[in-house]
PDB file of C-alpha atoms in Angstrom:
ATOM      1  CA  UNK S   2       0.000   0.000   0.000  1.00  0.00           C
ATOM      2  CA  UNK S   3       1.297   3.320  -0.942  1.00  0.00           C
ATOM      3  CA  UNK S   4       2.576   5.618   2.057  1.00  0.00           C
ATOM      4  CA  UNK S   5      -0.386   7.970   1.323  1.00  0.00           C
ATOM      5  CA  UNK S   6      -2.819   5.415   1.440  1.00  0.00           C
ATOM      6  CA  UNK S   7      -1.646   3.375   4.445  1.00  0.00           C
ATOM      7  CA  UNK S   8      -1.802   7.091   6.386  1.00  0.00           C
ATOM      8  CA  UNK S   9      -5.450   7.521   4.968  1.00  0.00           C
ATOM      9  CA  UNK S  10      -6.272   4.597   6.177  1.00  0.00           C
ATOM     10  CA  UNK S  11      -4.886   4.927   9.724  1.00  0.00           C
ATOM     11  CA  UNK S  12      -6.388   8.121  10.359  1.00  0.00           C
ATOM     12  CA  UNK S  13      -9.815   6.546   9.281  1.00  0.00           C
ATOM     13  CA  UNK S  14      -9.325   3.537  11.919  1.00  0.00           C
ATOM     14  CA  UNK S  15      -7.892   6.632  14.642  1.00  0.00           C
ATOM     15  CA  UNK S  16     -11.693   8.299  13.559  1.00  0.00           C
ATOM     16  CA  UNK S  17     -13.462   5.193  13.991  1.00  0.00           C
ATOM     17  CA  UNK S  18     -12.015   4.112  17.433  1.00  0.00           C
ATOM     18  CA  UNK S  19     -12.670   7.552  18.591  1.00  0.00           C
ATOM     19  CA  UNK S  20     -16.189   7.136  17.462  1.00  0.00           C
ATOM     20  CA  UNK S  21     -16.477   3.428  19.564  1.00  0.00           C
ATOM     21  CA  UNK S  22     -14.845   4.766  22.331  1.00  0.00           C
ATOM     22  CA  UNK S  23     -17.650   5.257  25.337  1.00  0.00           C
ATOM     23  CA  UNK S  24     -18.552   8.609  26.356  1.00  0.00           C
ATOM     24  CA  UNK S  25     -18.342   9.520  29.912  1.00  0.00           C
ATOM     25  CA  UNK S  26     -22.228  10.088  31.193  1.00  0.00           C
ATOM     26  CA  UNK S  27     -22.526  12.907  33.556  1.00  0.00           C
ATOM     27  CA  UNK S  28     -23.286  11.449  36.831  1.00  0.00           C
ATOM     28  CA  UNK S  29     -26.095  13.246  39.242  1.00  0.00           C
ATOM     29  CA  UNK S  30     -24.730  14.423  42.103  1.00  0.00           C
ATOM     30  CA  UNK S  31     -21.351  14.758  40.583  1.00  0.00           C
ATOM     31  CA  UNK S  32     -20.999  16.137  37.270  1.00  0.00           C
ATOM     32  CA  UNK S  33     -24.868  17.606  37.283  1.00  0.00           C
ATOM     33  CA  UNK S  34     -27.591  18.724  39.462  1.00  0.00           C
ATOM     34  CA  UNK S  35     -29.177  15.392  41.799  1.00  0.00           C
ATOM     35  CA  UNK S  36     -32.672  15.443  42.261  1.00  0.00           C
ATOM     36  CA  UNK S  37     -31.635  17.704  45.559  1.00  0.00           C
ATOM     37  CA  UNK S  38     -29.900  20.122  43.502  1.00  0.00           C
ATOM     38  CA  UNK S  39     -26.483  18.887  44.462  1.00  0.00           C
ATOM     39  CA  UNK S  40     -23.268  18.412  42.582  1.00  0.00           C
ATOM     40  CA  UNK S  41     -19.384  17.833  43.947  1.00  0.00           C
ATOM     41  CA  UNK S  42     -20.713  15.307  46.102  1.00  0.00           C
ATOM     42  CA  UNK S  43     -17.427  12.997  45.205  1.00  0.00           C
ATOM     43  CA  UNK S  44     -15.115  15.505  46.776  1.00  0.00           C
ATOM     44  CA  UNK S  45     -16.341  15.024  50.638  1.00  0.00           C
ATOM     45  CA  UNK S  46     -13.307  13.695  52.344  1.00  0.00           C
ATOM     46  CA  UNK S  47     -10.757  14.200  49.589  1.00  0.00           C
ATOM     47  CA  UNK S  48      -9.123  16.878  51.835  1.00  0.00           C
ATOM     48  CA  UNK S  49      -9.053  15.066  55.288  1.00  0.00           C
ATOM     49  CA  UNK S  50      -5.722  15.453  56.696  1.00  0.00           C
ATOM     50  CA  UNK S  51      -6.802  15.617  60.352  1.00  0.00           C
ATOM     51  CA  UNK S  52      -4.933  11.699  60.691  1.00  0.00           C
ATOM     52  CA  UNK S  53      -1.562  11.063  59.081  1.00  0.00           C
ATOM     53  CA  UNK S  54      -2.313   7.755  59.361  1.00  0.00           C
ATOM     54  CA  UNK S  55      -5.146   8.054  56.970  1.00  0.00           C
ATOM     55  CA  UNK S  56      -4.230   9.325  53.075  1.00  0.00           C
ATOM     56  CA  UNK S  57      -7.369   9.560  51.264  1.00  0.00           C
ATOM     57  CA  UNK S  58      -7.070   8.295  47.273  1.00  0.00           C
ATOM     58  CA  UNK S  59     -10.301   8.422  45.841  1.00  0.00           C
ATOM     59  CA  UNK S  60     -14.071   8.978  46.451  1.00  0.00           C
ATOM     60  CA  UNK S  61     -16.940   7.293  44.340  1.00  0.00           C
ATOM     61  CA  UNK S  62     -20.256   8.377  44.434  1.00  0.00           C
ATOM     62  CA  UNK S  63     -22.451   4.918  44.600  1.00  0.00           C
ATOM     63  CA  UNK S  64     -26.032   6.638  44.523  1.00  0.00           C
ATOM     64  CA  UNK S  65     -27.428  10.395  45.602  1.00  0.00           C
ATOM     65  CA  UNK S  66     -31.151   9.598  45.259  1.00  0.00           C
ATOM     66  CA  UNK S  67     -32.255  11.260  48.448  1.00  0.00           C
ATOM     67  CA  UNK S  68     -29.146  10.388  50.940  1.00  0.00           C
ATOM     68  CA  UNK S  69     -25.446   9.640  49.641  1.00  0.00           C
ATOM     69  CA  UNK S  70     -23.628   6.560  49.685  1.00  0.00           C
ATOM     70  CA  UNK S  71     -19.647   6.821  48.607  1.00  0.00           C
ATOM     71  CA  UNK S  72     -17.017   4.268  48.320  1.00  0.00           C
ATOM     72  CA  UNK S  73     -14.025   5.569  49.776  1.00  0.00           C
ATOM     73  CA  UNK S  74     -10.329   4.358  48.852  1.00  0.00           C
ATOM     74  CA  UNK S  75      -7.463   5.031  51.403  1.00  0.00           C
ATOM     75  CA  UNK S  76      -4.334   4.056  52.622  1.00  0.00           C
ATOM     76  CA  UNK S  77      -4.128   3.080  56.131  1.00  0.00           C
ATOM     77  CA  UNK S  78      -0.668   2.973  58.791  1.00  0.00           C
ATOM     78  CA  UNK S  79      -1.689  -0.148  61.034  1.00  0.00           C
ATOM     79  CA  UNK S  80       0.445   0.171  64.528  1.00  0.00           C
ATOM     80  CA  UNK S  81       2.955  -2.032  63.346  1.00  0.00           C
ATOM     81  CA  UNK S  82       3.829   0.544  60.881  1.00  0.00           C
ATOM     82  CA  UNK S  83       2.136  -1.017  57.732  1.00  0.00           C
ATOM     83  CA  UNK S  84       0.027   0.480  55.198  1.00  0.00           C
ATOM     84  CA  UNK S  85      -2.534  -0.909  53.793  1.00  0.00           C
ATOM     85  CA  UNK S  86      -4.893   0.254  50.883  1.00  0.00           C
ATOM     86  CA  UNK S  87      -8.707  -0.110  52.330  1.00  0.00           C
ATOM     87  CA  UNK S  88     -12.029   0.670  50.931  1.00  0.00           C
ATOM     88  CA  UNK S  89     -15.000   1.865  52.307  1.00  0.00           C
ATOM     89  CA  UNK S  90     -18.645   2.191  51.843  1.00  0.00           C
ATOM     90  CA  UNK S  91     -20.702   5.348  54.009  1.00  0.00           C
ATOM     91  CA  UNK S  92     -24.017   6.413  54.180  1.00  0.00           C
ATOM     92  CA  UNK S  93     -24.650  10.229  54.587  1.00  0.00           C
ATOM     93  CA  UNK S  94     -27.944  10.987  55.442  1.00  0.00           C
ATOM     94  CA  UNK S  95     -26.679  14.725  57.390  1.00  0.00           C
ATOM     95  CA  UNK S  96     -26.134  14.635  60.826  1.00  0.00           C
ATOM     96  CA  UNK S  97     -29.800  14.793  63.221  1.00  0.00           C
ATOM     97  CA  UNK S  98     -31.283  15.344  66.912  1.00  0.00           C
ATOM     98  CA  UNK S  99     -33.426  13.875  69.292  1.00  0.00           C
ATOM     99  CA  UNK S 100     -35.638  15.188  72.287  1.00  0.00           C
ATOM    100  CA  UNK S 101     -36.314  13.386  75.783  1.00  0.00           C
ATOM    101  CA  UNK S 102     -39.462  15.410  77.003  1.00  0.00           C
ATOM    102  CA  UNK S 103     -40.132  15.181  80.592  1.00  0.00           C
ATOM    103  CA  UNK S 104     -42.738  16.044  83.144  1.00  0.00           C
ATOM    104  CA  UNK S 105     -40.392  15.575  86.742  1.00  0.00           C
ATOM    105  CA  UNK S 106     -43.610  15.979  88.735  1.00  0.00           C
ATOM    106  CA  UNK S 107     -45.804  13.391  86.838  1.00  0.00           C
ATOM    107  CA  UNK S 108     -43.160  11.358  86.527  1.00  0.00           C
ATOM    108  CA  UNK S 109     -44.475  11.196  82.574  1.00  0.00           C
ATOM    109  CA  UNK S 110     -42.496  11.203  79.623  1.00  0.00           C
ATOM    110  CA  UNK S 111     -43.571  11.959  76.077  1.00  0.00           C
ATOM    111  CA  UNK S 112     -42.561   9.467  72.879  1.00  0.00           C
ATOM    112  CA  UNK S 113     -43.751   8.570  69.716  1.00  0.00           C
ATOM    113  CA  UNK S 114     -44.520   5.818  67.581  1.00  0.00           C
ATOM    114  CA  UNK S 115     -44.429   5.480  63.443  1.00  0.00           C
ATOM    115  CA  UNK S 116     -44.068   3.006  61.051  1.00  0.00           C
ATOM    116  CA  UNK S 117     -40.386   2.811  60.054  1.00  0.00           C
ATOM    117  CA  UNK S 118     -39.800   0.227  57.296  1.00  0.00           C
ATOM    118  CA  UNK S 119     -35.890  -0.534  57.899  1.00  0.00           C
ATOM    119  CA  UNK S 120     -36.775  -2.593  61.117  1.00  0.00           C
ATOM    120  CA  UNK S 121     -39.669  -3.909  59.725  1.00  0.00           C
ATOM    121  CA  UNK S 122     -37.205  -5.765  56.817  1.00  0.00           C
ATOM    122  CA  UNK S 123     -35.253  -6.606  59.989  1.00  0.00           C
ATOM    123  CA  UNK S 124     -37.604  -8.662  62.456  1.00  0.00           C
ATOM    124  CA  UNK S 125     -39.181  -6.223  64.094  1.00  0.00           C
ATOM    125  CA  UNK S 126     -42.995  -7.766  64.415  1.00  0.00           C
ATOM    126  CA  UNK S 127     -45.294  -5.179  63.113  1.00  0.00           C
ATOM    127  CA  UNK S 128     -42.448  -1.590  62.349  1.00  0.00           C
ATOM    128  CA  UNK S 129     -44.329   0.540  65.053  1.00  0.00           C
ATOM    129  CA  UNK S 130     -41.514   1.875  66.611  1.00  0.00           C
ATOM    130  CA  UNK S 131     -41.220   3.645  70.049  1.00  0.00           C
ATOM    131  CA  UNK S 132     -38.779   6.149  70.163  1.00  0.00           C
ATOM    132  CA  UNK S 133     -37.801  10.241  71.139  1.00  0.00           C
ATOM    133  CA  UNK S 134     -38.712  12.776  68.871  1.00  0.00           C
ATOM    134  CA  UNK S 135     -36.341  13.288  66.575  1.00  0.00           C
ATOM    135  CA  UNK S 136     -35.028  14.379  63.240  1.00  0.00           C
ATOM    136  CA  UNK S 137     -32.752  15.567  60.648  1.00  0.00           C
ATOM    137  CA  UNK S 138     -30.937  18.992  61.123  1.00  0.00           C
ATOM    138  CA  UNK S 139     -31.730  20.283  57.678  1.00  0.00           C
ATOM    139  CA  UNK S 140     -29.008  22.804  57.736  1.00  0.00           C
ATOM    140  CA  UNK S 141     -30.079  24.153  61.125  1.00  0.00           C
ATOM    141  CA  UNK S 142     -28.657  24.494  63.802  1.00  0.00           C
ATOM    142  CA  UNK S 143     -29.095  21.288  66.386  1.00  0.00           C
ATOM    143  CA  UNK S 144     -30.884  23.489  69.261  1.00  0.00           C
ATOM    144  CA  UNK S 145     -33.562  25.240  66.105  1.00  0.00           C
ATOM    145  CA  UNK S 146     -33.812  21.693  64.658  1.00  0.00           C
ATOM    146  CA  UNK S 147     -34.907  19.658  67.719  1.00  0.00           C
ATOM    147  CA  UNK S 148     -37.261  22.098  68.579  1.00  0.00           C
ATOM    148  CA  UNK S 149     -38.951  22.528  65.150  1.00  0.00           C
ATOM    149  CA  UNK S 150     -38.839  18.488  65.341  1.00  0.00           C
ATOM    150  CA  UNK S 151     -40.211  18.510  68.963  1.00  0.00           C
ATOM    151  CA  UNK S 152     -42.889  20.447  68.013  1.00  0.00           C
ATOM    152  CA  UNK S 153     -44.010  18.961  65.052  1.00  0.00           C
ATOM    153  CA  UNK S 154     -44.149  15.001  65.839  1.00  0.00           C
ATOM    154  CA  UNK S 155     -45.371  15.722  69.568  1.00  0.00           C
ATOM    155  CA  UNK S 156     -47.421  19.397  69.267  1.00  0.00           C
ATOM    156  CA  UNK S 157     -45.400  20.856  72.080  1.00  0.00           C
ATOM    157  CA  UNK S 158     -43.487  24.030  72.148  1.00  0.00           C
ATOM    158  CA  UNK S 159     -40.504  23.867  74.141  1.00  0.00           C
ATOM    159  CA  UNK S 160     -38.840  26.380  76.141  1.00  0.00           C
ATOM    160  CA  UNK S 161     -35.163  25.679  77.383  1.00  0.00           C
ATOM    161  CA  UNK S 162     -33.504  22.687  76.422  1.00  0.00           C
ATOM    162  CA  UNK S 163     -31.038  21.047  78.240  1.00  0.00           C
ATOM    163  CA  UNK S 164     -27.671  19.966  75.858  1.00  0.00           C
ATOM    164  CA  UNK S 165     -27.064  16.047  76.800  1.00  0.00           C
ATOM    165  CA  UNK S 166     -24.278  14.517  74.960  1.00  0.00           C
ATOM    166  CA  UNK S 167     -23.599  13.729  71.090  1.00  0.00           C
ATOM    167  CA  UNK S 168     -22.752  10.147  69.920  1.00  0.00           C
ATOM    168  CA  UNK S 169     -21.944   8.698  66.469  1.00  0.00           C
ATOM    169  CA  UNK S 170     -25.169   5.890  66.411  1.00  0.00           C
ATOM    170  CA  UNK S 171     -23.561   3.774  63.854  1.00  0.00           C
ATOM    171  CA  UNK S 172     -19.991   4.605  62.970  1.00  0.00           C
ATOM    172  CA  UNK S 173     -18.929   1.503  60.690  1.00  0.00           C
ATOM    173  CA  UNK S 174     -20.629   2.824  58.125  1.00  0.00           C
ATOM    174  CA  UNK S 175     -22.880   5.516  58.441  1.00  0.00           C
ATOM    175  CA  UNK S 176     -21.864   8.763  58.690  1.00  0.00           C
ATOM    176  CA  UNK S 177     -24.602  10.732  60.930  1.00  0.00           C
ATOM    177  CA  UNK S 178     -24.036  12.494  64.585  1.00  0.00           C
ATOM    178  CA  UNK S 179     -26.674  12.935  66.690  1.00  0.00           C
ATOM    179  CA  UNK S 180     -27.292  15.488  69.173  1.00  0.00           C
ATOM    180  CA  UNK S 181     -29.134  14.287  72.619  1.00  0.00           C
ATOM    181  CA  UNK S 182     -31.420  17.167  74.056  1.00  0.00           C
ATOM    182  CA  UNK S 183     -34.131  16.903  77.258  1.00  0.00           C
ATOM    183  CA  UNK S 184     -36.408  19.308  77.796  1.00  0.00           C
ATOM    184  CA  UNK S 185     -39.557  19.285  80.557  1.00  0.00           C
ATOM    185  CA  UNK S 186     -43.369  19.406  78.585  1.00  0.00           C
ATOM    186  CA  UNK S 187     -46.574  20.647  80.014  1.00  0.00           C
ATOM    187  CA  UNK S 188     -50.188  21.419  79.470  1.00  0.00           C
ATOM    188  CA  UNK S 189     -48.841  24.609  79.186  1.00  0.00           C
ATOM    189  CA  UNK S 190     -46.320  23.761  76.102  1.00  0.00           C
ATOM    190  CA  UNK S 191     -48.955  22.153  74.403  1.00  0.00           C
ATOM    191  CA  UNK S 192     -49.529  23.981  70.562  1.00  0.00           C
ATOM    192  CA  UNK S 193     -50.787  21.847  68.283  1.00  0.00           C
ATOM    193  CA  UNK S 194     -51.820  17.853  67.760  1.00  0.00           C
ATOM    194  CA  UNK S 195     -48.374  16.553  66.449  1.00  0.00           C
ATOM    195  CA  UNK S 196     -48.292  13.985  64.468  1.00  0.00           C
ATOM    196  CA  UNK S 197     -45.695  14.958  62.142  1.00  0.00           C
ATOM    197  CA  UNK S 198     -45.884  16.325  58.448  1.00  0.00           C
ATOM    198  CA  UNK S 199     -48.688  15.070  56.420  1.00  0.00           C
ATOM    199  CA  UNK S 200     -46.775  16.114  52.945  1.00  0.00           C
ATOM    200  CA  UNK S 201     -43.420  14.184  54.045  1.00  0.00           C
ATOM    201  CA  UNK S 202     -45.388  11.367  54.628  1.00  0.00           C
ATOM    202  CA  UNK S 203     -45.410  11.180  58.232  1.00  0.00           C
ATOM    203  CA  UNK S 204     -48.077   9.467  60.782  1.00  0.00           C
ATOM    204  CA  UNK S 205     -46.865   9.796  63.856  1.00  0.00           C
ATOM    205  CA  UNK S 206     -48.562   9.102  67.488  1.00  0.00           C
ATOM    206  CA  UNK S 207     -47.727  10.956  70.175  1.00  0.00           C
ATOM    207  CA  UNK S 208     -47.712   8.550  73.719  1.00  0.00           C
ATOM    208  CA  UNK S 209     -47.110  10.018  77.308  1.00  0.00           C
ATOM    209  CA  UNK S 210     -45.976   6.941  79.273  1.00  0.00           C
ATOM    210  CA  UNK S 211     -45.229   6.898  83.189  1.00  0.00           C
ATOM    211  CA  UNK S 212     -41.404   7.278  83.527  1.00  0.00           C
ATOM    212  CA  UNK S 213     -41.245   3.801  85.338  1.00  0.00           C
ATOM    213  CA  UNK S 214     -43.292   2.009  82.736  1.00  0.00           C
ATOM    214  CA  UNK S 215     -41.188   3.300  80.102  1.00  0.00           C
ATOM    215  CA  UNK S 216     -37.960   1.915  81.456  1.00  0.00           C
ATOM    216  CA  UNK S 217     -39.841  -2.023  81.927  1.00  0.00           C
ATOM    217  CA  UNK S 218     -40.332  -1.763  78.444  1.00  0.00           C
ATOM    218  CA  UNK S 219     -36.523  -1.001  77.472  1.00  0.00           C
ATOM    219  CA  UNK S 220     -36.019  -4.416  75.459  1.00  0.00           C
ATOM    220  CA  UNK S 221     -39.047  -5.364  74.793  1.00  0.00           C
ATOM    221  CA  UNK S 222     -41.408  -2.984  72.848  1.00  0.00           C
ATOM    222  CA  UNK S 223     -38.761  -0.361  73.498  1.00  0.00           C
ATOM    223  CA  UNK S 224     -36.175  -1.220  71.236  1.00  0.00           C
ATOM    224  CA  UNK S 225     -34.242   2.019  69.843  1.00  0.00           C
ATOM    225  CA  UNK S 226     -31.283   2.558  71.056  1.00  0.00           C
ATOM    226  CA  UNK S 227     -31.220   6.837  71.132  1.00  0.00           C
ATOM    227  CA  UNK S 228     -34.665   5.950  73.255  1.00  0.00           C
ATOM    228  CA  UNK S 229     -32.815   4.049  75.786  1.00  0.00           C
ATOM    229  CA  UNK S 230     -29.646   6.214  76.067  1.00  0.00           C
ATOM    230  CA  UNK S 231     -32.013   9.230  77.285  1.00  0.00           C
ATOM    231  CA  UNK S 232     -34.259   7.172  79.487  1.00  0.00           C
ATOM    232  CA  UNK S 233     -31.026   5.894  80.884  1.00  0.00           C
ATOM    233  CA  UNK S 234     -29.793   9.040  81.412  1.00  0.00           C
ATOM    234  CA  UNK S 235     -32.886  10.310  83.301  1.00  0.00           C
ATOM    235  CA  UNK S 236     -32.691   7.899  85.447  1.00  0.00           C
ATOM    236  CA  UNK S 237     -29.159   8.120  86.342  1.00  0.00           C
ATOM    237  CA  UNK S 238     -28.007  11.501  85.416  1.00  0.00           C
ATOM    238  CA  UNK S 239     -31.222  13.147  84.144  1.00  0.00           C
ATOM    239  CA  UNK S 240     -34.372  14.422  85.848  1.00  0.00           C
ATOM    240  CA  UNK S 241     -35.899  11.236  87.578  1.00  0.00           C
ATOM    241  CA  UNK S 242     -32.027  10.382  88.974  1.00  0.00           C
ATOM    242  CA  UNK S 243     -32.117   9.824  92.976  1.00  0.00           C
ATOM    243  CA  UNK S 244     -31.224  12.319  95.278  1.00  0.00           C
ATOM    244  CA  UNK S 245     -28.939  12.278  97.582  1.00  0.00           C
TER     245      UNK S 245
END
């Protein structure tokens, strides 16, 4: 084949393998807009630096449909000096609250109970769950957000809350914090029915339970676990602790 020809020919097969290679499709959440108007979601953690034991190589976006889940590639320093290449799966669902409210003279505290469809999967009999108020932060701040949450699943209006402790509820793979408030409830704080947000989907019933009664059922019907840190905490630390 003539020199001319054999270069006409491999610039057509250059055009054709260009033409079969597969474009890139822009991924939601990363490249464009997710259904939450988000995008860079793939560069949480790139910059952590906080552990030199921990160098960060790459972040994958698995899914962004509501909450995020990301596969997470890093090098790890064990104690014996070693590194190690790990990877990782989270789930970010934004860091939340919960309430413990509390009526010290009735000796009464106030829960709810909805239909949550994880522990359903997961043995739970029927999915009514027992369990503090409680909620996402939604960009607020966690004192604003428990009380916009504390007032809209139980219909009372709280004044001063009392700051109890945060704890990471599940920290193998799920990246949420959740701030523990109490605060004392009333006839008095009472504004509206609760129940929670029709339009999010929300059916929530509001129970007052005798303080006592409440801690029998830890372990049985009681089964969540922020639920039982605050009722253990009012009874040891809290308001329905003995006194000296």
């Amino acid at each position: 084949m003539p020199p001319a020809d054999a270069d006409n020919a491999a610039a057509r097969g250059a055009v054709d393998d260009s033409a079969q290679a597969p474009q890139r499709v822009p991924q939601p959440g990363v490249d464009v807009p997710d259904r939450r108007g988000r995008t860079g979601l793939d560069r949480v953690g790139r910059d952590l630096d906080r552990n030199p034991r921990v160098r960060v190589r790459d972040v994958r976006v698995l899914t962004s449909n509501w909450y995020v889940t990301r596969a997470t590639t890093f090098d790890f320093q064990h104690a014996d000096g070693r590194w190690t290449t790990e990877e990782r799966e989270t789930y970010d669902r934004g860091d939340g609250a919960t309430i413990l409210l509390y009526d010290a003279e009735r000796r009464t505290v106030l829960l709810t109970r909805q239909f949550r469809f994880p522990v359903y999967v997961n043995e739970h009999p029927d999915g009514m769950f027992i369990e503090t108020a409680a909620g996402l932060l939604d960009e607020d701040d966690p004192e604003t957000a428990i009380r916009r949450e504390a007032e809209e699943e139980t219909g009372h209006t709280v004044g001063e809350v009392q700051h109890v402790f945060d704890v990471y509820m599940s920290p193998g793979s799920v990246t949420e914090k959740l701030h523990f408030f109490a605060a004392p409830y009333g006839g008095g704080t009472r504004s509206s029915a609760g129940g929670g947000l029709a339009d999010e989907g929300e059916d929530i019933e509001v129970l007052e339970l005798a303080f006592d009664d409440a801690l029998d059922r830890i372990g049985r019907d009681i089964v969540d676990a922020k639920t039982i840190m605050l009722l253990q905490w009012a009874a040891l630390r809290g308001p329905f602790a003995p006194t000296a």
